[in-house]
Amino acid sequence: QVQLVESGGGLVQAGGSLTLSCAASGRTFSTYAMGWFRQAPGQERELVAAISWGGSRNTCADTVRGRFTISRDNAKNTVDLQMSSLKPEDTAVYYCAAVRSIGVITTPSEYRYWGQGTQVTVSS
């Protein structure tokens, strides 16, 4: 069982930056692939970025490439999403997710554990 708690969301102006953090419970965090997803009102949940259990591999959506960076610290049981050059279209609830896997998992349905989400609002 893994419990995930996101933090760091908020209101920011376009062009600004935010860093989201996800804290995971449990002693086996390093065996879980992690992902950040987002969901805007009326839209499906979509991948933002994902990272492998060791942190050596990651991927991100084309819409955030070059602006967002995913990283993890297995000693602290955390995975972060650094967001810069934010745009109004980045406004959404951002979710952290985990699944026991050695790969980089990009599909929401493959994730087993989810956080409660944190709101990110980018004003124009």
PDB file of C-alpha atoms in Angstrom, residues 39-105:
ATOM      1  CA  GLN A  39      -7.085  17.019 -15.463  1.00  0.00           C
ATOM      2  CA  ALA A  40      -8.827  20.194 -16.503  1.00  0.00           C
ATOM      3  CA  PRO A  41     -12.618  20.623 -16.173  1.00  0.00           C
ATOM      4  CA  GLY A  42     -14.442  18.656 -18.820  1.00  0.00           C
ATOM      5  CA  GLN A  43     -11.294  16.975 -20.050  1.00  0.00           C
ATOM      6  CA  GLU A  44      -9.727  13.574 -19.581  1.00  0.00           C
ATOM      7  CA  ARG A  45      -6.815  12.987 -17.266  1.00  0.00           C
ATOM      8  CA  GLU A  46      -3.591  13.300 -19.232  1.00  0.00           C
ATOM      9  CA  LEU A  47       0.041  12.496 -18.701  1.00  0.00           C
ATOM     10  CA  VAL A  48       2.325  15.361 -17.756  1.00  0.00           C
ATOM     11  CA  ALA A  49       5.524  13.448 -16.971  1.00  0.00           C
ATOM     12  CA  ALA A  50       6.642  10.037 -15.760  1.00  0.00           C
ATOM     13  CA  ILE A  51       9.824   8.628 -14.273  1.00  0.00           C
ATOM     14  CA  SER A  52      11.253   5.164 -13.732  1.00  0.00           C
ATOM     15  CA  TRP A  53      11.838   3.682 -10.294  1.00  0.00           C
ATOM     16  CA  GLY A  54      15.532   4.557 -10.243  1.00  0.00           C
ATOM     17  CA  GLY A  55      15.057   7.932 -11.855  1.00  0.00           C
ATOM     18  CA  SER A  56      17.337   7.257 -14.818  1.00  0.00           C
ATOM     19  CA  ARG A  57      14.553   7.368 -17.384  1.00  0.00           C
ATOM     20  CA  ASN A  58      11.710   9.809 -17.806  1.00  0.00           C
ATOM     21  CA  THR A  59       9.347  11.219 -20.356  1.00  0.00           C
ATOM     22  CA  CYS A  60       6.923  14.108 -20.626  1.00  0.00           C
ATOM     23  CA  ALA A  61       4.077  15.312 -22.770  1.00  0.00           C
ATOM     24  CA  ASP A  62       4.911  17.343 -25.845  1.00  0.00           C
ATOM     25  CA  THR A  63       2.863  20.220 -24.447  1.00  0.00           C
ATOM     26  CA  VAL A  64       5.210  20.640 -21.476  1.00  0.00           C
ATOM     27  CA  ARG A  65       8.545  19.551 -22.932  1.00  0.00           C
ATOM     28  CA  GLY A  66      11.231  22.117 -22.234  1.00  0.00           C
ATOM     29  CA  ARG A  67       9.135  23.745 -19.513  1.00  0.00           C
ATOM     30  CA  PHE A  68       8.473  20.977 -16.962  1.00  0.00           C
ATOM     31  CA  THR A  69      10.952  18.617 -15.322  1.00  0.00           C
ATOM     32  CA  ILE A  70      10.217  15.515 -13.270  1.00  0.00           C
ATOM     33  CA  SER A  71      12.644  14.235 -10.660  1.00  0.00           C
ATOM     34  CA  ARG A  72      12.634  11.914  -7.665  1.00  0.00           C
ATOM     35  CA  ASP A  73      14.544  11.431  -4.458  1.00  0.00           C
ATOM     36  CA  ASN A  74      14.233   7.831  -3.302  1.00  0.00           C
ATOM     37  CA  ALA A  75      15.950   8.612  -0.007  1.00  0.00           C
ATOM     38  CA  LYS A  76      13.189  11.097   0.818  1.00  0.00           C
ATOM     39  CA  ASN A  77      10.311   9.232  -0.875  1.00  0.00           C
ATOM     40  CA  THR A  78       9.451  12.246  -2.994  1.00  0.00           C
ATOM     41  CA  VAL A  79       8.852  13.026  -6.636  1.00  0.00           C
ATOM     42  CA  ASP A  80       8.816  16.609  -7.832  1.00  0.00           C
ATOM     43  CA  LEU A  81       7.493  18.389 -10.883  1.00  0.00           C
ATOM     44  CA  GLN A  82       9.268  21.643 -11.620  1.00  0.00           C
ATOM     45  CA  MET A  83       7.102  23.834 -13.835  1.00  0.00           C
ATOM     46  CA  SER A  84       8.291  26.986 -15.542  1.00  0.00           C
ATOM     47  CA  SER A  85       7.010  29.326 -18.265  1.00  0.00           C
ATOM     48  CA  LEU A  86       3.512  28.428 -17.148  1.00  0.00           C
ATOM     49  CA  LYS A  87       0.616  29.095 -19.485  1.00  0.00           C
ATOM     50  CA  PRO A  88      -3.113  29.501 -18.785  1.00  0.00           C
ATOM     51  CA  GLU A  89      -3.672  26.172 -20.539  1.00  0.00           C
ATOM     52  CA  ASP A  90      -1.614  24.483 -17.815  1.00  0.00           C
ATOM     53  CA  THR A  91      -4.468  25.199 -15.393  1.00  0.00           C
ATOM     54  CA  ALA A  92      -5.704  21.873 -13.995  1.00  0.00           C
ATOM     55  CA  VAL A  93      -5.738  19.608 -10.992  1.00  0.00           C
ATOM     56  CA  TYR A  94      -2.392  17.832 -10.898  1.00  0.00           C
ATOM     57  CA  TYR A  95      -2.184  14.274  -9.597  1.00  0.00           C
ATOM     58  CA  CYS A  96       0.723  12.130  -8.510  1.00  0.00           C
ATOM     59  CA  ALA A  97       0.496   8.403  -9.234  1.00  0.00           C
ATOM     60  CA  ALA A  98       2.492   5.262  -8.472  1.00  0.00           C
ATOM     61  CA  VAL A  99       2.717   1.698  -9.719  1.00  0.00           C
ATOM     62  CA  ARG A 100       5.210  -1.048  -8.961  1.00  0.00           C
ATOM     63  CA  SER A 101       7.119  -1.315 -12.222  1.00  0.00           C
ATOM     64  CA  ILE A 102      10.626  -1.044 -13.645  1.00  0.00           C
ATOM     65  CA  GLY A 103       9.487   0.956 -16.657  1.00  0.00           C
ATOM     66  CA  VAL A 104       8.308   4.458 -17.443  1.00  0.00           C
ATOM     67  CA  ILE A 105       4.518   4.245 -17.320  1.00  0.00           C
TER      68      ILE A 105
END
